[in-house]
Coordinates of C-alpha atoms and ligand atoms in Angstrom, one line a residue:
M1 CA 127.5 120.2 114.7
L2 CA 126.5 123.9 114.4
T3 CA 129.2 126.5 114.4
L4 CA 128.3 130.1 114.4
Q5 CA 130.4 130.6 111.3
D6 CA 128.0 128.4 109.3
L7 CA 125.2 130.9 109.8
S8 CA 124.4 134.0 107.7
P9 CA 125.5 137.2 109.4
S10 CA 122.0 138.3 110.5
T11 CA 121.2 134.8 111.8
R12 CA 124.5 134.7 113.7
V13 CA 123.6 138.0 115.4
Q14 CA 120.2 136.6 116.5
A15 CA 121.8 133.4 117.8
I16 CA 124.4 135.3 119.8
E17 CA 121.7 137.5 121.2
R18 CA 119.8 134.4 122.4
L19 CA 122.9 132.8 123.8
T20 CA 123.8 135.8 125.8
S21 CA 120.3 136.7 127.0
P22 CA 119.6 136.4 130.7
D23 CA 116.7 134.0 130.2
L24 CA 118.6 131.6 128.0
G25 CA 118.1 128.8 130.6
R26 CA 114.3 129.2 130.5
W27 CA 114.4 129.4 126.7
L28 CA 116.4 126.1 126.4
T29 CA 113.8 124.5 128.8
Q30 CA 111.1 125.5 126.3
V31 CA 113.1 124.0 123.4
Q32 CA 113.3 120.8 125.4
Q33 CA 109.6 120.8 126.4
V34 CA 108.5 120.8 122.8
G35 CA 110.9 118.0 122.1
R36 CA 113.1 120.2 119.9
C37 CA 110.3 120.5 117.5
T38 CA 111.3 122.1 114.2
N39 CA 108.3 124.2 113.7
P40 CA 106.6 124.9 117.0
I41 CA 103.3 126.8 117.4
R42 CA 103.6 130.1 119.2
V43 CA 100.8 131.1 121.5
V44 CA 100.3 133.9 123.9
G45 CA 97.8 134.2 126.8
S46 CA 97.2 133.0 130.2
S47 CA 95.2 130.4 132.1
E48 CA 94.2 129.8 135.7
T49 CA 93.5 126.6 137.5
I50 CA 90.5 127.1 139.7
D51 CA 88.9 125.0 142.4
P52 CA 85.2 125.0 141.2
A53 CA 84.0 124.4 144.8
T54 CA 85.6 127.4 146.3
G55 CA 86.5 129.5 143.3
V56 CA 90.0 129.8 144.6
V57 CA 92.7 130.2 141.9
L58 CA 95.1 127.4 142.6
R59 CA 97.6 128.2 139.9
S60 CA 98.1 130.6 137.2
Y61 CA 100.3 130.6 134.2
S62 CA 100.9 133.3 131.6
S63 CA 103.1 133.3 128.5
A64 CA 104.2 136.7 129.8
S65 CA 106.5 134.9 132.2
E66 CA 108.3 133.2 129.3
P67 CA 111.2 134.6 127.2
D68 CA 109.7 137.0 124.6
G69 CA 106.3 136.5 126.2
I70 CA 105.7 133.4 124.1
T71 CA 104.7 129.8 124.9
Y72 CA 105.7 127.2 122.5
L73 CA 103.7 124.0 121.6
R74 CA 104.8 121.1 119.5
C75 CA 103.7 121.2 115.9
G76 CA 102.6 117.6 116.2
N77 CA 103.2 117.0 112.5
R78 CA 103.5 113.3 111.6
R79 CA 105.6 113.9 108.5
R80 CA 109.3 113.3 108.8
A81 CA 110.1 115.9 106.2
V82 CA 108.3 118.5 108.2
C83 CA 109.4 117.8 111.8
E84 CA 111.8 115.0 112.7
S85 CA 110.9 115.2 116.4
C86 CA 107.1 115.1 116.1
S87 CA 107.1 112.5 113.4
H88 CA 109.4 110.4 115.5
Q89 CA 107.0 110.7 118.4
Y90 CA 104.1 109.8 116.2
Q91 CA 106.0 106.8 114.7
G92 CA 106.7 105.6 118.2
D93 CA 103.0 105.9 119.1
V94 CA 101.9 103.9 116.0
Y95 CA 104.5 101.3 116.8
H96 CA 103.2 100.8 120.3
V97 CA 99.6 100.7 119.1
I98 CA 100.4 98.1 116.4
M99 CA 102.8 96.1 118.7
A100 CA 100.3 95.9 121.6
G101 CA 97.7 94.4 119.4
A102 CA 100.0 92.0 117.7
A103 CA 102.1 90.7 120.6
G104 CA 100.0 91.6 123.7
G105 CA 101.4 92.0 127.1
M106 CA 101.6 95.8 126.9
K107 CA 99.4 98.9 127.0
N108 CA 96.6 97.0 128.8
V109 CA 96.4 94.4 126.1
P110 CA 96.7 90.9 127.7
A111 CA 99.6 88.7 126.6
D112 CA 97.3 85.9 125.2
V113 CA 96.2 88.0 122.2
A114 CA 99.5 86.7 120.8
D115 CA 97.7 83.3 120.5
H116 CA 94.9 84.7 118.3
P117 CA 95.2 84.1 114.6
L118 CA 97.0 87.1 113.1
V119 CA 97.7 88.0 109.5
F120 CA 99.8 90.7 107.9
A121 CA 98.2 91.7 104.6
T122 CA 99.1 94.2 101.8
L123 CA 96.3 95.4 99.6
T124 CA 97.5 97.2 96.5
A125 CA 95.9 99.3 93.7
P126 CA 95.5 97.8 90.3
S127 CA 97.7 98.9 87.3
F128 CA 96.8 102.2 85.6
G129 CA 99.4 101.6 82.9
P130 CA 103.0 100.3 82.8
V131 CA 105.5 102.2 85.0
H132 CA 109.3 101.8 85.3
A133 CA 110.2 99.4 88.1
A134 CA 113.2 98.5 90.2
K135 CA 113.2 94.7 90.7
K136 CA 114.8 93.1 93.6
P137 CA 117.8 90.9 92.7
G138 CA 117.4 87.2 93.3
R139 CA 113.7 87.2 92.5
R140 CA 112.5 84.9 89.8
G141 CA 113.5 85.9 86.3
T142 CA 115.1 89.1 85.1
Q143 CA 115.9 92.3 86.9
R144 CA 115.2 94.2 83.7
C145 CA 112.4 96.8 84.0
R146 CA 109.9 95.5 81.4
P147 CA 111.6 93.1 79.0
R148 CA 110.2 92.8 75.4
S149 CA 107.6 90.1 75.2
G150 CA 106.6 87.9 72.2
D151 CA 105.4 90.6 70.0
G152 CA 108.8 92.2 69.8
R153 CA 109.3 96.0 69.5
K154 CA 105.6 97.0 69.8
L155 CA 105.1 100.8 70.1
C156 CA 102.1 102.3 72.0
P157 CA 99.6 104.4 70.0
H158 CA 101.7 107.4 70.9
G159 CA 104.8 105.9 69.3
R160 CA 106.6 105.1 72.5
P161 CA 108.2 101.8 73.3
T162 CA 106.1 99.4 75.5
W163 CA 109.3 97.8 76.9
C164 CA 112.3 98.9 79.0
M165 CA 115.4 96.8 79.1
A166 CA 117.1 98.9 81.8
V167 CA 117.9 97.5 85.3
H168 CA 116.8 100.4 87.5
D169 CA 118.4 101.1 90.8
H170 CA 115.9 101.7 93.6
D171 CA 116.9 105.4 93.8
D172 CA 116.4 105.9 90.0
T173 CA 114.0 108.8 89.6
L174 CA 112.4 106.9 86.6
V175 CA 111.0 104.3 89.0
G176 CA 107.3 104.8 89.3
Q177 CA 107.1 106.9 86.2
P178 CA 104.8 105.7 83.3
L179 CA 106.4 104.4 80.1
C180 CA 104.0 106.6 78.3
R181 CA 102.2 109.3 80.1
E182 CA 99.5 109.5 77.5
C183 CA 98.7 105.8 77.9
Y184 CA 98.7 106.1 81.7
D185 CA 95.2 106.3 83.1
Y186 CA 95.7 109.3 85.4
L187 CA 92.0 109.9 86.0
G188 CA 91.4 106.2 86.8
H189 CA 94.4 106.4 89.2
L190 CA 93.0 109.4 91.1
V191 CA 89.4 108.1 91.2
W192 CA 90.7 104.8 92.7
Q193 CA 92.8 106.8 95.2
W194 CA 89.7 108.8 96.2
Y195 CA 87.6 105.7 96.7
A196 CA 90.4 103.6 98.4
P197 CA 89.0 104.2 102.0
E198 CA 85.6 102.9 100.8
L199 CA 87.2 99.9 99.2
W200 CA 88.9 99.2 102.5
R201 CA 85.6 99.5 104.4
R202 CA 84.0 97.1 102.0
F203 CA 86.9 94.7 102.4
T204 CA 86.3 94.5 106.2
I205 CA 82.6 93.7 105.6
A206 CA 83.5 91.1 103.0
L207 CA 86.0 89.5 105.3
G208 CA 83.2 89.1 108.0
R209 CA 81.0 87.5 105.4
A210 CA 83.7 85.1 104.2
L211 CA 84.4 84.2 107.8
A212 CA 80.7 83.4 108.4
R213 CA 80.6 81.3 105.3
H214 CA 83.8 79.5 106.3
L215 CA 82.3 78.6 109.7
N216 CA 78.9 77.8 108.2
L217 CA 77.2 80.4 110.3
S218 CA 74.9 83.3 109.6
E219 CA 76.7 86.7 109.8
T220 CA 74.9 87.6 113.0
A221 CA 75.8 84.3 114.7
C222 CA 79.3 84.6 113.5
R223 CA 79.8 88.1 115.0
R224 CA 78.8 86.7 118.4
L225 CA 81.6 84.2 118.2
V226 CA 84.4 85.7 116.1
R227 CA 85.3 89.3 115.5
V228 CA 87.7 90.8 113.0
Q229 CA 90.1 93.4 114.5
F230 CA 92.6 95.3 112.5
A231 CA 95.2 98.1 112.4
K232 CA 96.3 99.5 109.0
V233 CA 98.5 102.1 107.5
A234 CA 98.4 103.6 104.0
E235 CA 101.7 103.9 102.2
F236 CA 102.5 105.7 99.0
Q237 CA 104.1 103.7 96.3
R238 CA 106.5 105.3 93.9
R239 CA 103.8 105.6 91.2
G240 CA 101.9 107.9 93.6
V241 CA 99.2 105.5 94.6
I242 CA 98.6 104.2 98.1
H243 CA 98.5 100.7 99.2
F244 CA 97.3 99.4 102.6
H245 CA 99.4 97.3 105.0
A246 CA 97.2 95.8 107.6
L247 CA 97.4 93.5 110.6
I248 CA 94.2 91.5 110.9
R249 CA 93.4 89.5 114.0
L250 CA 90.5 87.4 115.1
D251 CA 89.0 87.8 118.6
G252 CA 85.8 86.7 120.3
Q253 CA 83.0 89.1 121.1
P254 CA 84.4 91.7 123.5
T255 CA 82.7 92.2 126.9
E256 CA 83.1 94.7 129.7
T257 CA 85.3 92.4 131.6
D258 CA 87.2 90.9 128.7
P259 CA 87.8 93.3 125.9
F260 CA 90.2 90.9 124.1
P261 CA 88.7 87.4 124.3
P262 CA 89.9 84.6 122.0
P263 CA 87.7 83.7 119.1
A264 CA 85.0 81.2 120.1
R265 CA 85.6 79.1 117.0
T266 CA 88.9 77.7 115.8
V267 CA 90.2 79.4 112.7
S268 CA 93.9 78.9 112.0
A269 CA 96.1 81.7 110.8
S270 CA 96.5 80.0 107.4
E271 CA 92.8 79.8 107.0
L272 CA 92.6 83.5 107.9
V273 CA 95.2 84.1 105.2
D274 CA 92.9 82.4 102.6
L275 CA 89.8 84.3 103.8
V276 CA 91.7 87.7 103.6
L277 CA 92.9 86.9 100.0
Q278 CA 89.4 85.8 99.1
A279 CA 87.7 88.9 100.5
A280 CA 90.2 91.3 99.1
G281 CA 89.9 89.7 95.7
D282 CA 86.1 89.8 95.7
V283 CA 85.5 93.3 96.9
S284 CA 84.5 96.1 94.4
C285 CA 83.0 99.5 94.5
E286 CA 81.2 101.6 91.9
A287 CA 82.8 105.0 91.4
S288 CA 80.7 108.0 90.2
P289 CA 81.8 109.6 87.0
V290 CA 83.6 113.0 87.7
D291 CA 81.3 114.8 85.3
V292 CA 78.9 114.1 82.4
H293 CA 81.8 113.5 80.0
D294 CA 83.4 110.8 82.2
V295 CA 82.6 107.2 82.5
G296 CA 81.6 105.3 85.7
R297 CA 84.2 102.8 87.0
V298 CA 84.0 99.6 89.0
L299 CA 87.0 99.7 91.3
S300 CA 88.8 96.8 93.0
F301 CA 92.1 96.0 94.5
G302 CA 95.1 95.0 92.3
R303 CA 96.0 91.5 91.8
Q304 CA 99.2 91.8 93.8
L305 CA 97.6 90.9 97.1
D306 CA 99.8 89.5 99.8
A307 CA 98.8 87.9 103.2
R308 CA 100.9 86.0 105.6
A309 CA 100.5 84.6 109.1
V310 CA 102.3 86.4 111.9
H311 CA 103.6 84.4 114.9
G312 CA 105.4 85.6 118.0
D313 CA 105.9 82.0 119.2
A314 CA 109.3 80.5 118.5
D315 CA 108.1 76.9 118.7
R316 CA 105.3 77.4 116.4
E317 CA 107.6 79.3 114.1
A318 CA 110.1 76.4 114.0
A319 CA 107.3 74.0 113.2
T320 CA 105.9 76.1 110.3
G321 CA 109.0 77.9 109.1
V322 CA 107.2 81.3 109.3
E323 CA 109.5 84.2 110.0
L324 CA 107.2 87.1 110.4
H325 CA 107.5 88.5 114.0
P326 CA 105.1 91.0 115.5
E327 CA 108.1 93.3 116.2
T328 CA 109.1 93.3 112.6
V329 CA 105.6 93.9 111.3
A330 CA 105.0 96.7 113.8
A331 CA 108.2 98.5 113.0
Y332 CA 107.6 98.2 109.3
V333 CA 104.0 99.5 109.6
A334 CA 105.0 102.4 111.9
K335 CA 107.8 103.4 109.5
Y336 CA 105.3 104.1 106.7
A337 CA 102.9 106.0 109.0
T338 CA 105.2 109.0 108.8
K339 CA 105.5 109.2 105.0
A340 CA 103.2 111.2 102.8
A341 CA 102.9 111.9 99.1
A342 CA 104.9 115.1 99.5
D343 CA 107.7 113.2 101.1
L344 CA 107.7 110.8 98.1
A345 CA 108.4 113.8 95.9
D346 CA 110.9 115.4 98.3
S347 CA 112.9 112.2 98.6
Q348 CA 113.7 112.3 94.9
A349 CA 116.4 114.4 93.3
G350 CA 114.8 116.9 91.0
P351 CA 111.1 117.4 90.2
N352 CA 109.0 114.3 89.5
P353 CA 106.8 115.1 86.5
H354 CA 104.5 112.1 87.2
L355 CA 103.6 113.2 90.8
A356 CA 103.4 116.8 89.7
R357 CA 100.9 115.8 87.0
L358 CA 98.8 113.8 89.5
K359 CA 98.7 116.8 91.8
R360 CA 97.6 119.2 89.0
L361 CA 95.0 116.8 87.9
V362 CA 93.5 116.5 91.4
R363 CA 92.8 120.3 91.2
R364 CA 91.6 120.2 87.7
T365 CA 89.3 117.3 88.2
A366 CA 88.0 118.8 91.4
L367 CA 86.9 121.8 89.3
R368 CA 85.3 119.5 86.7
A369 CA 83.4 117.6 89.4
G370 CA 82.6 120.9 91.0
C371 CA 81.0 122.2 87.8
A372 CA 79.0 119.0 87.6
G373 CA 77.7 119.6 91.1
L374 CA 79.5 116.6 92.6
T375 CA 81.6 118.3 95.2
G376 CA 78.8 119.6 97.4
P377 CA 78.1 118.4 101.0
D378 CA 76.4 115.2 99.7
G379 CA 78.4 114.9 96.5
P380 CA 80.6 111.8 95.9
Y381 CA 83.6 114.1 95.4
K382 CA 83.0 116.4 98.4
G383 CA 86.1 118.5 99.1
W384 CA 88.3 116.7 96.5
G385 CA 90.4 119.7 95.7
R386 CA 91.6 120.0 99.2
W387 CA 93.5 116.7 98.9
A388 CA 95.8 117.7 96.1
D389 CA 98.9 117.3 98.3
M390 CA 97.8 113.8 99.2
L391 CA 97.3 113.1 95.5
G392 CA 93.6 112.7 96.2
F393 CA 93.9 110.3 99.1
R394 CA 91.5 111.4 101.9
G395 CA 91.8 108.5 104.2
H396 CA 93.7 108.1 107.5
F397 CA 97.3 107.2 107.2
A398 CA 97.0 105.0 110.3
S399 CA 93.8 103.6 111.6
K400 CA 92.4 100.7 113.5
S401 CA 89.3 99.0 114.6
R402 CA 88.2 100.0 118.1
R403 CA 89.3 96.8 119.9
Y404 CA 92.5 96.2 118.1
S405 CA 94.6 97.6 121.0
T406 CA 95.0 100.9 122.8
T407 CA 94.5 104.1 120.9
L408 CA 96.8 106.9 119.8
G409 CA 94.6 109.2 121.8
R410 CA 95.2 107.3 124.9
L411 CA 98.9 107.3 124.4
R412 CA 98.8 111.0 123.8
Q413 CA 96.7 111.5 126.9
A414 CA 99.3 109.6 128.9
R415 CA 102.0 111.9 127.5
R416 CA 99.9 115.0 128.2
D417 CA 99.5 113.9 131.8
H418 CA 103.2 113.5 132.0
V419 CA 103.9 116.9 130.4
R420 CA 101.3 118.5 132.6
A421 CA 102.9 117.1 135.8
R422 CA 106.2 118.4 134.7
L423 CA 104.9 121.8 133.7
N424 CA 103.1 122.2 137.0
K425 CA 106.3 121.4 138.8
L426 CA 108.2 123.8 136.7
H427 CA 106.1 126.9 136.8
G428 CA 102.9 126.0 138.4
G429 CA 101.1 126.6 135.1
E430 CA 98.8 125.1 132.6
P431 CA 99.3 125.8 129.0
V432 CA 96.7 125.1 126.4
R433 CA 96.0 122.4 123.9
V434 CA 96.0 123.3 120.3
G435 CA 94.6 120.8 117.9
D436 CA 94.7 117.0 118.3
D437 CA 98.4 116.6 118.3
A438 CA 99.6 119.3 120.5
D439 CA 100.7 117.6 123.7
L440 CA 99.8 120.0 126.4
A441 CA 96.9 119.8 128.7
E442 CA 93.3 120.9 128.4
L443 CA 91.2 120.2 131.4
E444 CA 92.5 119.1 134.7
A445 CA 90.9 116.1 136.4
D446 CA 87.3 116.6 137.6
S447 CA 88.3 118.4 140.8
T448 CA 89.7 121.5 139.1
L449 CA 88.9 123.7 136.2
V450 CA 91.3 125.5 133.9
V451 CA 90.1 128.8 132.5
G452 CA 92.4 130.2 129.9
S453 CA 92.5 132.6 127.1
W454 CA 95.0 131.9 124.4
R455 CA 95.8 133.4 121.1
F456 CA 97.7 131.9 118.2
A457 CA 100.8 134.0 117.6
G458 CA 102.5 132.2 114.7
I459 CA 104.4 129.2 113.6
G460 CA 108.0 128.4 114.0
W461 CA 110.8 129.7 116.3
L462 CA 110.8 133.4 116.7
T463 CA 113.9 134.1 114.7
A464 CA 116.2 132.2 112.3
G465 CA 118.8 132.3 115.0
D466 CA 116.5 130.6 117.4
A467 CA 115.6 128.0 114.8
A468 CA 119.3 127.3 114.2
L469 CA 119.9 126.8 117.9
A470 CA 116.9 124.5 118.3
A471 CA 118.1 122.5 115.3
A472 CA 121.6 122.2 116.8
S473 CA 120.1 121.1 120.1
A474 CA 118.1 118.5 118.2
A475 CA 121.2 117.2 116.4
R476 CA 123.0 117.0 119.6
A477 CA 120.2 115.0 121.2
R478 CA 120.2 112.6 118.3
D479 CA 123.9 112.0 118.6
D480 CA 123.7 111.2 122.3
Ligands
ZN501 ZN1 107.2 119.4 115.6
ZN502 ZN1 112.3 101.1 82.9
ZN503 ZN1 101.2 105.8 74.7

């Protein structure tokens, strides 16, 4: 709970000014409208809603009518560490997209998709060198990090032990750090991360082929009968490399009238598990050297592949002993959609030298690749340096095939419509849309036209006092 005493003197003065201002009510409404966003976007300008047939101005709205002459928009950031409110909204959206495709019966996805074979798979990166690990209790063998093996106390070429007898707690900052940073293949790690989206793409192709072989069909014939649909998220592991969690479902060939038909050939969920493992194990991709001094690499997924059948059906579950529910998987997947590399570092006490090294190396290697002419528009490392914060991962954190279920865009549109209706009621106005994730309207339905002129005015609440009040309001909303 915020008390004014907790604030610095100048912030306190700003907060009191706001609390005693005549337009406090309107300001609080704005806070609410952006969902108590931590870091809203400030815009100034105006727009008019016009009937194109007659040219009559139906409504007009201007930020001038708002407190301080500012209109606020949600930041739309999906990262929890940046904005709790917007990341929560994003996580909810991802959950609904994943859940609709896994269980059906919501968001225009029919209930019987729940009968299609569905598999939850985790595709990991290979090892780039031993790292400290926290092992779950109760799993086979020891909980020790890396017990000594047969060859006793072997040191690495840099004189560091190749073993670790500690039992690491999950919160231990050592977890994910290499045993020897000189032995660790940092460049291999970053190149793999850069190519991970391509590996995923090839995996989906390989799965289609494996399926055709399994059904004894040509690939073309197979696609007419059985289609692979998926939704996936990328999650950063502690060692700073992503892995993919994916829900993979089989459908038939979609048509205008039936976008989610069942597969026209029987493939059981456990057969699909085998095909997924086979395809993920087979797929590889040749990476370009980062410059003339570097070697080429053949990249593949790590050996720790995991695939399990998902069932929403209690009877079937009782018969097979499978315990993976669509709800569980959707919640799990959505949770990771709001985490990023930066959050990985933030969540740890103190600086993480391993992640810091990776980040530096992205920039440095981008320069190397740049000098070798590989970062140009057609180069294999185009724009690499821009992805330092993502430790070289340029893919989407959450993505899906077109027919998996509804889209994030459609959910956002529905919310925009809702916000628009509310705004129109409130002040007969029509604020702008900024970027993909801002949740305010752009064009009205076909019958009207919105003409606006808006200017970006900054990021964040106007004063530290305003930010403190918005944060207090967010805390109160969470507690309710
Ligand atoms: Zn926000
Ligand atoms: Zn260890
Ligand atoms: Zn070493």
